[in-house]
Amino acid sequence: MNATNKNLHAKFLNETAEIDAGTKQPFANSRKIYIEGSRPDIRVPFREITLSDTPSAFGAEKNLPVVVYDTSGPYTDPEIAIDIRDGLPAMRAKWIEERNDTEQLDGPSSEFGQQRKIDPALAAMRFNLTRKPRRARPGMNVSQMHYARKGIITPEMEYIAIRENQRRENMSELLQTQHAGQHFGASIPKVITPEFVRDEVARGRAIIPMNINHPEIEPMIIGRNFLVKINANIGNSALGSSISEEVEKMVWGTRWGGDTVMDLSTGKNIHETREWIIRNSPVPIGTVPIYQALEKVNGKAEDLTWEIFRDTLVEQAEQGVDYFTIHAGVRLAYIPMTAKRMTGIVSRGGSIMAKWCLAHHKESFLYEHFEDICDIMKAYDVSFSLGDGLRPGSIYDANDAAQFAELKTLGELTQIAWKHDVQCMIEGPGHVPMHLIKENMDLQLEHCGEAPFYTLGPLTTDIAPGYDHITSGIGAAMIGWYGCAMLCYVTPKEHLGLPDKEDVRVGIITYKIAAHAADLAKGHPGAQIRDNALSKARFEFRWDDQFNLGLDPEKAKEFHDETLPQEGAKQAHFCSMCGPHFCSMKITQDVRDYADKLGVDEKEALSKGMQEKAIEFVKKGSEVYQKV
Amino acid sequence: MNATNKNLHAKFLNETAEIDAGTKQPFANSRKIYIEGSRPDIRVPFREITLSDTPSAFGAEKNLPVVVYDTSGPYTDPEIAIDIRDGLPAMRAKWIEERNDTEQLDGPSSEFGQQRKIDPALAAMRFNLTRKPRRARPGMNVSQMHYARKGIITPEMEYIAIRENQRRENMSELLQTQHAGQHFGASIPKVITPEFVRDEVARGRAIIPMNINHPEIEPMIIGRNFLVKINANIGNSALGSSISEEVEKMVWGTRWGGDTVMDLSTGKNIHETREWIIRNSPVPIGTVPIYQALEKVNGKAEDLTWEIFRDTLVEQAEQGVDYFTIHAGVRLAYIPMTAKRMTGIVSRGGSIMAKWCLAHHKESFLYEHFEDICDIMKAYDVSFSLGDGLRPGSIYDANDAAQFAELKTLGELTQIAWKHDVQCMIEGPGHVPMHLIKENMDLQLEHCGEAPFYTLGPLTTDIAPGYDHITSGIGAAMIGWYGCAMLCYVTPKEHLGLPDKEDVRVGIITYKIAAHAADLAKGHPGAQIRDNALSKARFEFRWDDQFNLGLDPEKAKEFHDETLPQEGAKQAHFCSMCGPHFCSMKITQDVRDYADKLGVDEKEALSKGMQEKAIEFVKKGSEVYQKV
């Protein structure tokens, strides 16, 4: 073992044996609960937030706990001991084996995987994987879409149906009440059933990204008739984070609500880093395999070959990557369409493929070998995330010919993927002013047969570096409402530098806001429960409940305590921000008390007076407008 | 002078003689320029951002400076010495006098103003005002709307026309190119003329908030056919900021882009604080006079009277407040409509009036005396900001009967204001899920005769305390696009505590993003110049230009330097975030270079190939869809 490795090993052991305590700490007044499905090994996790009683001034009542979707996995369950050297329990292993359509391999079947496995120099950093990779038996297709199309409801589908319902049946009517919502296209049923999940997957309108080699995962679904999901990116780089830091970042990302995590690492040892991440990840992991393929040819795009790329797909599929971003829509003929752009090609994968196509003056090997890729995907149930290599990198370039030419090709490729029963979602922009966002969504649905859309933002203006989580959060909320299924987060450091933990947290919370705002606007059943519970807590000055129901309880409490640190301030029935004279909540309660005291006659008189005035006003209004 | 006042005086002198250096510091590579109008005393300020040349690798060219709207007043002009004890120069004084329709009073005509002026205990904190208040001569109306309706183009209107054009005529075509935009309703001309300004003000579609007693102001306009504006709130409270801190906050707010500032102070000495703020403010100041009236009756809403309120209006009008929020739409009959709400009445002014109405069981004195209020407004040219006292305080309460009943009344009151040629805008929500936002805008335009809308957010979800600048920034951008003229900012501390300087900055930048995203979406002429210039700088790795063109150059540079502190990194033609292999900008340049090298025949072949493929694809696509 050379000195570098010794150092790595030492560093590694020091840092990774434990996830930071703050990253695993359950949120205040919250506990992990599990809802069992039709068989005892379907146990769907939720976070249950316990609330205090309504104070007597507001009519003393019990407030039922609120149950929310929970992406944080076993980490926030204090009953489960986790050693990241062992990875998470392989919850799905039995379901996969039961289907009897996979075989266990002797070891990695990719050349690269084999090399890495026996390289003694890597021993120190290698995850101690005791399980061997699996693959579909010859001629078999193990994708959830394949099962769905055969009419099979898998345990994964049932798990998802329970998860999406968020156990709202026991909430009071007041909390459930919601505005009707405006859903563009297909509609969301009042209760999500396993059959509905199956049907959506069969149609290709939703995907369940879940590699058979990632049995540690808690199943989730991406589709516009389900809760809007968000993705958080992690990844080391030249400036380097260690393996342990990457695992910590992944767990940190799921704590705040990342539904999937993309590992965009580009340094060396990405094979080993990825293994650690997947073994410890309760959420789907996505990658961009061309990044690693490029490393294998020392960064020379023109030296890329189908064989190297193919081996990389197999290598990563056997580690358990759940979805691959593949830029197969960047075709030779589209490249000149980007020459007059303000910012050319801004997708890394897109620019690598553009360079390859130009250097060889040949059609992209990703496009040419697309059916071969499908054969790999279905052997492991890896989902496509068809990359938008020609997405706009500036407001100026939004919705241009290059972008939409590629989108049509992605639609063509979607049909090929579906022919193979391979799950598929489509990546989208980028940088788009507000009034052009809906066109992106509409064309995507039209060209790509309603396959789920997965967008980066879009940023609605380019003039705020340092705040691009916000410029893009606006676009993300809107496109989520219009039907986008998953939103890829953007951190405040976008365009400027590498995000630290705080940036990751801010980026994720911003995108949880966008996703939830979209769920509300679509009228997703139950989405409003949490808003209502928080609003009620706010009105009743139940400060701790207000914090705990929020997306970031720790930040809310911290902000509150900056102004009013005393414990008593969290019980006061008005707060010192406005003081009692100006407390509208307090005055409203006076109004209610007054209304309660009124006799029936008085109430009627009040309400009658109101109606008369309303009629009178409409009459007046009409006259008044004529005078202008 | 008692001990308390001595302390105040001492504190005051220490802290207020100077605005913080960082608050006045011009942004890097930026200088204040002035464009002269038809007379030499019309000098409209802009910030000119100087750019570096495009590096030779990207085709070496000069980049013209970009000129942007500037709200920061003389503070960022190093040529102007400011002593806040003297206040800003009274630029408009001559224009006001020239009109010959006002008279100078001997002193404050309000009772309260007179008391405060002679109270020896206040000597230490009193601004040394050497100018006496002005008022319209008997029978005269000095509102900009009145002039506009008489066909007069005032110097203020010409000033605004120059300001709104942002001097875009000398930008290159590339930078000006923009997407067409989608403007709901009336449209924005290619060039804003003084006549257009006059016409919009005459119709009531825009207001110029500018009290004749605030001659220090730099004229600006609020209306949906102009750039979207934002408001920042300041205000002391029980927990107390000093006078000097309030002035500092106002200047800080305009530095980051506050177009108007509302002083929401509720403590004692608010009369004196306000004087200091107005005398030093280059932007319109708004207030909620009922807050001060309530102080005068020791916080007992039921003790409020029309006489006390009237005196408060005169007091503040003679100090120079530019617009008053008046909750005259909170009528007795609407109050019971709020009883079943989740969060009742959340507007402070609204709840004060609701309490008064209930206590007296009488119609609101603001509603009853609305014409009397108009008489005061037109004597000083104070604009109405008709308060939405019944705005929703939660997603649950959005767009309910109480809210829209009040909105109709605000429309009725708008017609009365216009009968008096008094300028008027309408305040709006609040908390509204995305799909209900447009209804707010549409109904406001319909009921209020297209008077400018001025909204708080709206927040699109209630589940993110600590991030309500973002939950509301989403709604603000959308309603701005739909036609809202001014957006009232929300800081991260909303609902939790009092904002500090950093919160104010974050709140303002968030709202500048929302306003600019709306300008882009509406297709405001010239709005895209800044985006394009920044995108071009980004593509060409002109890091400093990218920072300086942003809304917050300091934050952008700070973020960049966290990852890449070396000075050289700001010149590199790729950055170490991705490294040269993954640098899509660099690869794009290779593509361009390659395209340039191609012969004409090759270019044609490429482009022809592309067209053939496109046709082929459409054919294929149609077939493919039939297979599903």
PDB file of C-alpha atoms in Angstrom, chain A residues 174 177 179 181-182 239 266 291 294-295 298-299 331 333 335-337 339 341-348 351 355 358 361 394-396 398 408 412 415 434-436 446-448 460-467 470-471 474 477-478 481 492-493 495-498 509-510 513 516-518 520-521 528 530-532 534-536 538-539 543 546-547 550-552 555-556 559-560 562-563 577-578 581-582 584 587-588 590-592 594 606 610 613 617 620 624-625 628, chain B residues 174 177 179 181-182 239 266 291 294-295 298-299 331-333 335-337 339 341-348 351 355 358 361 394-396 398 408 412 415 434-436 446-448 460-467 470-471 474 477-478 481 492-493 495-498 509-510 513 516-518 520-521 528 530-532 534-536 538-539 543 546-547 550-552 555-556 559-560 562-563 577-578 581-582 584 587-588 590-592 594 606 610 613 617 620 624-625 628:
ATOM      1  CA  LEU A 174     -60.847  21.079   7.571  1.00  0.00           C
ATOM      2  CA  THR A 177     -60.179  20.905   2.157  1.00  0.00           C
ATOM      3  CA  HIS A 179     -58.844  24.432  -3.872  1.00  0.00           C
ATOM      4  CA  GLY A 181     -56.475  22.740  -8.658  1.00  0.00           C
ATOM      5  CA  GLN A 182     -55.803  23.021 -12.347  1.00  0.00           C
ATOM      6  CA  LEU A 239     -10.969  20.409  -6.204  1.00  0.00           C
ATOM      7  CA  THR A 266     -15.679  13.330 -12.594  1.00  0.00           C
ATOM      8  CA  TYR A 291     -18.446  11.380 -17.835  1.00  0.00           C
ATOM      9  CA  LEU A 294     -14.436  10.202 -20.971  1.00  0.00           C
ATOM     10  CA  GLU A 295     -12.152   9.671 -17.983  1.00  0.00           C
ATOM     11  CA  ASN A 298      -8.141  10.589 -20.668  1.00  0.00           C
ATOM     12  CA  GLY A 299     -10.569  13.340 -21.477  1.00  0.00           C
ATOM     13  CA  ARG A 331     -27.200  14.311 -33.631  1.00  0.00           C
ATOM     14  CA  ALA A 333     -27.022  17.463 -38.125  1.00  0.00           C
ATOM     15  CA  ILE A 335     -24.731  20.773 -34.173  1.00  0.00           C
ATOM     16  CA  PRO A 336     -24.488  23.598 -36.726  1.00  0.00           C
ATOM     17  CA  MET A 337     -27.817  24.865 -35.405  1.00  0.00           C
ATOM     18  CA  ALA A 339     -23.304  27.961 -33.948  1.00  0.00           C
ATOM     19  CA  ARG A 341     -26.285  30.785 -30.161  1.00  0.00           C
ATOM     20  CA  MET A 342     -25.357  33.174 -27.401  1.00  0.00           C
ATOM     21  CA  THR A 343     -24.013  30.373 -25.238  1.00  0.00           C
ATOM     22  CA  GLY A 344     -23.602  27.404 -27.572  1.00  0.00           C
ATOM     23  CA  ILE A 345     -23.874  23.991 -25.976  1.00  0.00           C
ATOM     24  CA  VAL A 346     -23.913  24.160 -22.194  1.00  0.00           C
ATOM     25  CA  SER A 347     -24.600  20.540 -21.376  1.00  0.00           C
ATOM     26  CA  ARG A 348     -21.350  18.772 -20.582  1.00  0.00           C
ATOM     27  CA  SER A 351     -20.744  19.114 -25.760  1.00  0.00           C
ATOM     28  CA  LYS A 355     -17.187  17.168 -30.282  1.00  0.00           C
ATOM     29  CA  LEU A 358     -17.639  16.686 -35.457  1.00  0.00           C
ATOM     30  CA  HIS A 361     -18.045  13.613 -38.929  1.00  0.00           C
ATOM     31  CA  SER A 394     -29.259  31.511 -21.709  1.00  0.00           C
ATOM     32  CA  ILE A 395     -32.564  33.332 -22.055  1.00  0.00           C
ATOM     33  CA  TYR A 396     -31.427  34.328 -25.535  1.00  0.00           C
ATOM     34  CA  ALA A 398     -34.441  29.485 -25.176  1.00  0.00           C
ATOM     35  CA  LYS A 408     -38.256  15.452 -31.339  1.00  0.00           C
ATOM     36  CA  GLU A 412     -38.351   9.064 -31.342  1.00  0.00           C
ATOM     37  CA  GLN A 415     -40.738   5.057 -28.640  1.00  0.00           C
ATOM     38  CA  MET A 434     -41.638  32.567 -17.979  1.00  0.00           C
ATOM     39  CA  HIS A 435     -43.840  32.983 -21.016  1.00  0.00           C
ATOM     40  CA  LEU A 436     -41.960  30.287 -22.947  1.00  0.00           C
ATOM     41  CA  GLU A 446     -46.666  15.908 -27.567  1.00  0.00           C
ATOM     42  CA  HIS A 447     -43.349  14.690 -28.969  1.00  0.00           C
ATOM     43  CA  CYS A 448     -42.453  12.255 -26.208  1.00  0.00           C
ATOM     44  CA  THR A 460     -36.339  32.605 -15.725  1.00  0.00           C
ATOM     45  CA  THR A 461     -33.621  35.251 -15.981  1.00  0.00           C
ATOM     46  CA  ASP A 462     -29.833  35.293 -16.267  1.00  0.00           C
ATOM     47  CA  ILE A 463     -29.084  38.424 -14.266  1.00  0.00           C
ATOM     48  CA  ALA A 464     -28.732  37.012 -10.782  1.00  0.00           C
ATOM     49  CA  PRO A 465     -25.643  34.827 -10.330  1.00  0.00           C
ATOM     50  CA  GLY A 466     -25.525  33.874  -6.654  1.00  0.00           C
ATOM     51  CA  TYR A 467     -29.312  33.524  -6.574  1.00  0.00           C
ATOM     52  CA  ILE A 470     -34.391  31.455  -6.973  1.00  0.00           C
ATOM     53  CA  THR A 471     -34.319  32.428 -10.659  1.00  0.00           C
ATOM     54  CA  ILE A 474     -39.686  30.227 -10.124  1.00  0.00           C
ATOM     55  CA  ALA A 477     -42.649  25.698  -9.739  1.00  0.00           C
ATOM     56  CA  MET A 478     -44.354  26.761 -12.949  1.00  0.00           C
ATOM     57  CA  TRP A 481     -47.616  22.897 -12.252  1.00  0.00           C
ATOM     58  CA  PRO A 492     -26.991  29.344  -5.008  1.00  0.00           C
ATOM     59  CA  LYS A 493     -23.488  28.506  -6.292  1.00  0.00           C
ATOM     60  CA  HIS A 495     -22.388  29.154 -12.451  1.00  0.00           C
ATOM     61  CA  LEU A 496     -19.985  30.303  -9.732  1.00  0.00           C
ATOM     62  CA  GLY A 497     -18.518  27.454  -7.732  1.00  0.00           C
ATOM     63  CA  LEU A 498     -19.049  24.169  -5.961  1.00  0.00           C
ATOM     64  CA  ILE A 509     -35.582  23.411   0.214  1.00  0.00           C
ATOM     65  CA  THR A 510     -36.111  25.826  -2.683  1.00  0.00           C
ATOM     66  CA  ILE A 513     -41.097  24.587  -2.257  1.00  0.00           C
ATOM     67  CA  HIS A 516     -45.093  21.462  -3.322  1.00  0.00           C
ATOM     68  CA  ALA A 517     -46.416  24.695  -4.835  1.00  0.00           C
ATOM     69  CA  ALA A 518     -46.946  22.670  -8.021  1.00  0.00           C
ATOM     70  CA  LEU A 520     -51.079  22.436  -4.633  1.00  0.00           C
ATOM     71  CA  ALA A 521     -51.753  24.076  -7.981  1.00  0.00           C
ATOM     72  CA  GLN A 528     -52.907  21.017   1.248  1.00  0.00           C
ATOM     73  CA  ARG A 530     -49.597  20.387   5.589  1.00  0.00           C
ATOM     74  CA  ASP A 531     -50.292  23.999   4.549  1.00  0.00           C
ATOM     75  CA  ASN A 532     -53.515  24.021   6.513  1.00  0.00           C
ATOM     76  CA  LEU A 534     -49.142  24.988   9.508  1.00  0.00           C
ATOM     77  CA  SER A 535     -51.495  27.930   8.937  1.00  0.00           C
ATOM     78  CA  LYS A 536     -53.651  26.803  11.833  1.00  0.00           C
ATOM     79  CA  ARG A 538     -49.479  29.960  13.001  1.00  0.00           C
ATOM     80  CA  PHE A 539     -52.863  31.483  13.736  1.00  0.00           C
ATOM     81  CA  TRP A 543     -44.741  28.326  17.394  1.00  0.00           C
ATOM     82  CA  GLN A 546     -45.242  25.999  12.986  1.00  0.00           C
ATOM     83  CA  PHE A 547     -41.512  25.277  12.885  1.00  0.00           C
ATOM     84  CA  GLY A 550     -42.170  23.521   7.855  1.00  0.00           C
ATOM     85  CA  LEU A 551     -39.767  22.151   5.279  1.00  0.00           C
ATOM     86  CA  ASP A 552     -36.815  23.303   7.370  1.00  0.00           C
ATOM     87  CA  LYS A 555     -33.940  27.242  10.077  1.00  0.00           C
ATOM     88  CA  ALA A 556     -37.393  28.466  11.126  1.00  0.00           C
ATOM     89  CA  PHE A 559     -34.729  32.715  12.669  1.00  0.00           C
ATOM     90  CA  HIS A 560     -37.411  33.016  15.306  1.00  0.00           C
ATOM     91  CA  GLU A 562     -32.703  35.459  16.655  1.00  0.00           C
ATOM     92  CA  THR A 563     -35.411  37.997  17.436  1.00  0.00           C
ATOM     93  CA  MET A 577     -42.842  41.570  16.382  1.00  0.00           C
ATOM     94  CA  CYS A 578     -45.991  43.661  16.165  1.00  0.00           C
ATOM     95  CA  HIS A 581     -52.053  46.332  19.659  1.00  0.00           C
ATOM     96  CA  PHE A 582     -51.092  45.338  16.145  1.00  0.00           C
ATOM     97  CA  SER A 584     -54.058  40.811  13.717  1.00  0.00           C
ATOM     98  CA  ILE A 587     -57.903  40.933  16.889  1.00  0.00           C
ATOM     99  CA  THR A 588     -59.378  38.266  14.637  1.00  0.00           C
ATOM    100  CA  ASP A 590     -61.877  39.137  19.199  1.00  0.00           C
ATOM    101  CA  VAL A 591     -63.958  39.317  16.026  1.00  0.00           C
ATOM    102  CA  ARG A 592     -64.822  35.643  16.284  1.00  0.00           C
ATOM    103  CA  TYR A 594     -67.912  38.924  19.066  1.00  0.00           C
ATOM    104  CA  LEU A 606     -75.170  41.852   9.297  1.00  0.00           C
ATOM    105  CA  MET A 610     -73.691  42.824   3.200  1.00  0.00           C
ATOM    106  CA  LYS A 613     -74.442  46.468  -0.397  1.00  0.00           C
ATOM    107  CA  PHE A 617     -72.306  48.163  -5.603  1.00  0.00           C
ATOM    108  CA  LYS A 620     -73.118  51.648  -9.004  1.00  0.00           C
ATOM    109  CA  VAL A 624     -69.236  54.561 -12.649  1.00  0.00           C
ATOM    110  CA  TYR A 625     -67.373  52.810 -15.420  1.00  0.00           C
ATOM    111  CA  VAL A 628     -64.549  57.408 -17.141  1.00  0.00           C
TER     112      VAL A 628
ATOM    113  CA  LEU B 174     -27.611  41.112 -30.630  1.00  0.00           C
ATOM    114  CA  THR B 177     -32.911  40.820 -29.523  1.00  0.00           C
ATOM    115  CA  HIS B 179     -38.436  36.907 -27.312  1.00  0.00           C
ATOM    116  CA  GLY B 181     -43.177  38.306 -24.689  1.00  0.00           C
ATOM    117  CA  GLN B 182     -46.758  37.772 -23.697  1.00  0.00           C
ATOM    118  CA  LEU B 239     -37.479  45.738  20.008  1.00  0.00           C
ATOM    119  CA  THR B 266     -44.934  51.576  15.155  1.00  0.00           C
ATOM    120  CA  TYR B 291     -50.561  52.705  12.680  1.00  0.00           C
ATOM    121  CA  LEU B 294     -53.488  53.994  16.797  1.00  0.00           C
ATOM    122  CA  GLU B 295     -50.406  55.073  18.758  1.00  0.00           C
ATOM    123  CA  ASN B 298     -52.674  54.305  23.061  1.00  0.00           C
ATOM    124  CA  GLY B 299     -53.381  51.267  20.989  1.00  0.00           C
ATOM    125  CA  ARG B 331     -66.593  47.391   5.628  1.00  0.00           C
ATOM    126  CA  LEU B 332     -68.725  46.323   8.542  1.00  0.00           C
ATOM    127  CA  ALA B 333     -70.713  43.854   6.472  1.00  0.00           C
ATOM    128  CA  ILE B 335     -66.277  41.182   8.750  1.00  0.00           C
ATOM    129  CA  PRO B 336     -68.503  38.179   9.495  1.00  0.00           C
ATOM    130  CA  MET B 337     -67.299  36.686   6.196  1.00  0.00           C
ATOM    131  CA  ALA B 339     -65.203  34.235  10.839  1.00  0.00           C
ATOM    132  CA  ARG B 341     -61.366  31.485   7.837  1.00  0.00           C
ATOM    133  CA  MET B 342     -58.306  29.482   8.757  1.00  0.00           C
ATOM    134  CA  THR B 343     -56.354  32.610   9.635  1.00  0.00           C
ATOM    135  CA  GLY B 344     -58.956  35.363   9.958  1.00  0.00           C
ATOM    136  CA  ILE B 345     -57.737  38.866   9.210  1.00  0.00           C
ATOM    137  CA  VAL B 346     -53.967  39.062   8.883  1.00  0.00           C
ATOM    138  CA  SER B 347     -53.583  42.651   7.781  1.00  0.00           C
ATOM    139  CA  ARG B 348     -52.747  44.812  10.762  1.00  0.00           C
ATOM    140  CA  SER B 351     -57.799  44.053  11.842  1.00  0.00           C
ATOM    141  CA  LYS B 355     -62.219  45.925  15.546  1.00  0.00           C
ATOM    142  CA  LEU B 358     -67.413  45.851  15.480  1.00  0.00           C
ATOM    143  CA  HIS B 361     -71.229  48.541  15.082  1.00  0.00           C
ATOM    144  CA  SER B 394     -53.137  31.257   4.241  1.00  0.00           C
ATOM    145  CA  ILE B 395     -53.547  29.078   1.174  1.00  0.00           C
ATOM    146  CA  TYR B 396     -56.812  27.887   2.688  1.00  0.00           C
ATOM    147  CA  ALA B 398     -57.177  32.394  -0.801  1.00  0.00           C
ATOM    148  CA  LYS B 408     -65.019  45.304  -5.410  1.00  0.00           C
ATOM    149  CA  GLU B 412     -65.700  51.615  -6.122  1.00  0.00           C
ATOM    150  CA  GLN B 415     -63.630  55.601  -9.097  1.00  0.00           C
ATOM    151  CA  MET B 434     -50.279  29.259  -8.257  1.00  0.00           C
ATOM    152  CA  HIS B 435     -53.409  28.347 -10.138  1.00  0.00           C
ATOM    153  CA  LEU B 436     -55.469  31.017  -8.368  1.00  0.00           C
ATOM    154  CA  GLU B 446     -61.897  44.329 -14.018  1.00  0.00           C
ATOM    155  CA  HIS B 447     -63.157  45.750 -10.739  1.00  0.00           C
ATOM    156  CA  CYS B 448     -60.591  48.522 -10.314  1.00  0.00           C
ATOM    157  CA  THR B 460     -47.636  30.002  -3.190  1.00  0.00           C
ATOM    158  CA  THR B 461     -47.409  27.635  -0.218  1.00  0.00           C
ATOM    159  CA  ASP B 462     -47.389  27.971   3.559  1.00  0.00           C
ATOM    160  CA  ILE B 463     -45.033  25.141   4.431  1.00  0.00           C
ATOM    161  CA  ALA B 464     -41.684  26.904   4.347  1.00  0.00           C
ATOM    162  CA  PRO B 465     -41.236  29.428   7.163  1.00  0.00           C
ATOM    163  CA  GLY B 466     -37.676  30.731   6.867  1.00  0.00           C
ATOM    164  CA  TYR B 467     -37.929  30.713   3.072  1.00  0.00           C
ATOM    165  CA  ILE B 470     -38.924  32.187  -2.124  1.00  0.00           C
ATOM    166  CA  THR B 471     -42.474  30.868  -1.643  1.00  0.00           C
ATOM    167  CA  ILE B 474     -42.584  32.535  -7.221  1.00  0.00           C
ATOM    168  CA  ALA B 477     -42.900  36.753 -10.630  1.00  0.00           C
ATOM    169  CA  MET B 478     -46.102  35.217 -11.938  1.00  0.00           C
ATOM    170  CA  TRP B 481     -46.060  38.765 -15.611  1.00  0.00           C
ATOM    171  CA  PRO B 492     -36.629  35.238   4.837  1.00  0.00           C
ATOM    172  CA  LYS B 493     -37.722  36.311   8.330  1.00  0.00           C
ATOM    173  CA  HIS B 495     -43.681  35.213  10.027  1.00  0.00           C
ATOM    174  CA  LEU B 496     -40.672  34.567  12.282  1.00  0.00           C
ATOM    175  CA  GLY B 497     -38.884  37.739  13.283  1.00  0.00           C
ATOM    176  CA  LEU B 498     -37.501  41.115  12.297  1.00  0.00           C
ATOM    177  CA  ILE B 509     -32.726  40.712  -4.706  1.00  0.00           C
ATOM    178  CA  THR B 510     -35.388  37.988  -4.742  1.00  0.00           C
ATOM    179  CA  ILE B 513     -35.471  38.730  -9.848  1.00  0.00           C
ATOM    180  CA  HIS B 516     -37.153  41.303 -14.022  1.00  0.00           C
ATOM    181  CA  ALA B 517     -38.428  37.822 -14.883  1.00  0.00           C
ATOM    182  CA  ALA B 518     -41.841  39.464 -15.325  1.00  0.00           C
ATOM    183  CA  LEU B 520     -38.810  39.586 -19.738  1.00  0.00           C
ATOM    184  CA  ALA B 521     -42.009  37.569 -19.962  1.00  0.00           C
ATOM    185  CA  GLN B 528     -33.278  41.372 -22.203  1.00  0.00           C
ATOM    186  CA  ARG B 530     -28.788  42.763 -19.358  1.00  0.00           C
ATOM    187  CA  ASP B 531     -29.486  39.021 -19.607  1.00  0.00           C
ATOM    188  CA  ASN B 532     -27.785  38.848 -22.967  1.00  0.00           C
ATOM    189  CA  LEU B 534     -24.370  38.635 -18.795  1.00  0.00           C
ATOM    190  CA  SER B 535     -24.818  35.426 -20.790  1.00  0.00           C
ATOM    191  CA  LYS B 536     -22.216  36.586 -23.302  1.00  0.00           C
ATOM    192  CA  ARG B 538     -20.414  34.002 -18.971  1.00  0.00           C
ATOM    193  CA  PHE B 539     -19.788  32.232 -22.224  1.00  0.00           C
ATOM    194  CA  TRP B 543     -15.875  36.547 -14.792  1.00  0.00           C
ATOM    195  CA  GLN B 546     -20.530  38.373 -15.143  1.00  0.00           C
ATOM    196  CA  PHE B 547     -20.406  39.468 -11.510  1.00  0.00           C
ATOM    197  CA  GLY B 550     -25.632  40.655 -11.886  1.00  0.00           C
ATOM    198  CA  LEU B 551     -28.150  42.020  -9.417  1.00  0.00           C
ATOM    199  CA  ASP B 552     -25.738  41.379  -6.570  1.00  0.00           C
ATOM    200  CA  LYS B 555     -22.426  38.054  -3.567  1.00  0.00           C
ATOM    201  CA  ALA B 556     -21.531  36.577  -6.969  1.00  0.00           C
ATOM    202  CA  PHE B 559     -19.342  32.803  -4.054  1.00  0.00           C
ATOM    203  CA  HIS B 560     -16.907  32.468  -6.912  1.00  0.00           C
ATOM    204  CA  GLU B 562     -14.946  30.677  -2.119  1.00  0.00           C
ATOM    205  CA  THR B 563     -14.127  27.957  -4.631  1.00  0.00           C
ATOM    206  CA  MET B 577     -15.385  23.573 -11.552  1.00  0.00           C
ATOM    207  CA  CYS B 578     -15.603  21.153 -14.437  1.00  0.00           C
ATOM    208  CA  HIS B 581     -12.329  18.219 -20.485  1.00  0.00           C
ATOM    209  CA  PHE B 582     -15.839  18.947 -19.338  1.00  0.00           C
ATOM    210  CA  SER B 584     -18.933  22.874 -22.498  1.00  0.00           C
ATOM    211  CA  ILE B 587     -16.070  22.676 -26.570  1.00  0.00           C
ATOM    212  CA  THR B 588     -18.684  24.945 -28.101  1.00  0.00           C
ATOM    213  CA  ASP B 590     -14.226  24.276 -30.838  1.00  0.00           C
ATOM    214  CA  VAL B 591     -17.497  23.584 -32.650  1.00  0.00           C
ATOM    215  CA  ARG B 592     -17.668  27.162 -33.853  1.00  0.00           C
ATOM    216  CA  TYR B 594     -14.704  23.885 -36.778  1.00  0.00           C
ATOM    217  CA  LEU B 606     -24.284  19.502 -43.056  1.00  0.00           C
ATOM    218  CA  MET B 610     -30.022  18.197 -41.139  1.00  0.00           C
ATOM    219  CA  LYS B 613     -33.211  14.190 -41.301  1.00  0.00           C
ATOM    220  CA  PHE B 617     -38.033  12.257 -38.610  1.00  0.00           C
ATOM    221  CA  LYS B 620     -41.087   8.416 -38.859  1.00  0.00           C
ATOM    222  CA  VAL B 624     -44.154   5.576 -34.482  1.00  0.00           C
ATOM    223  CA  TYR B 625     -47.004   7.176 -32.612  1.00  0.00           C
ATOM    224  CA  VAL B 628     -48.219   2.733 -29.331  1.00  0.00           C
TER     225      VAL B 628
END
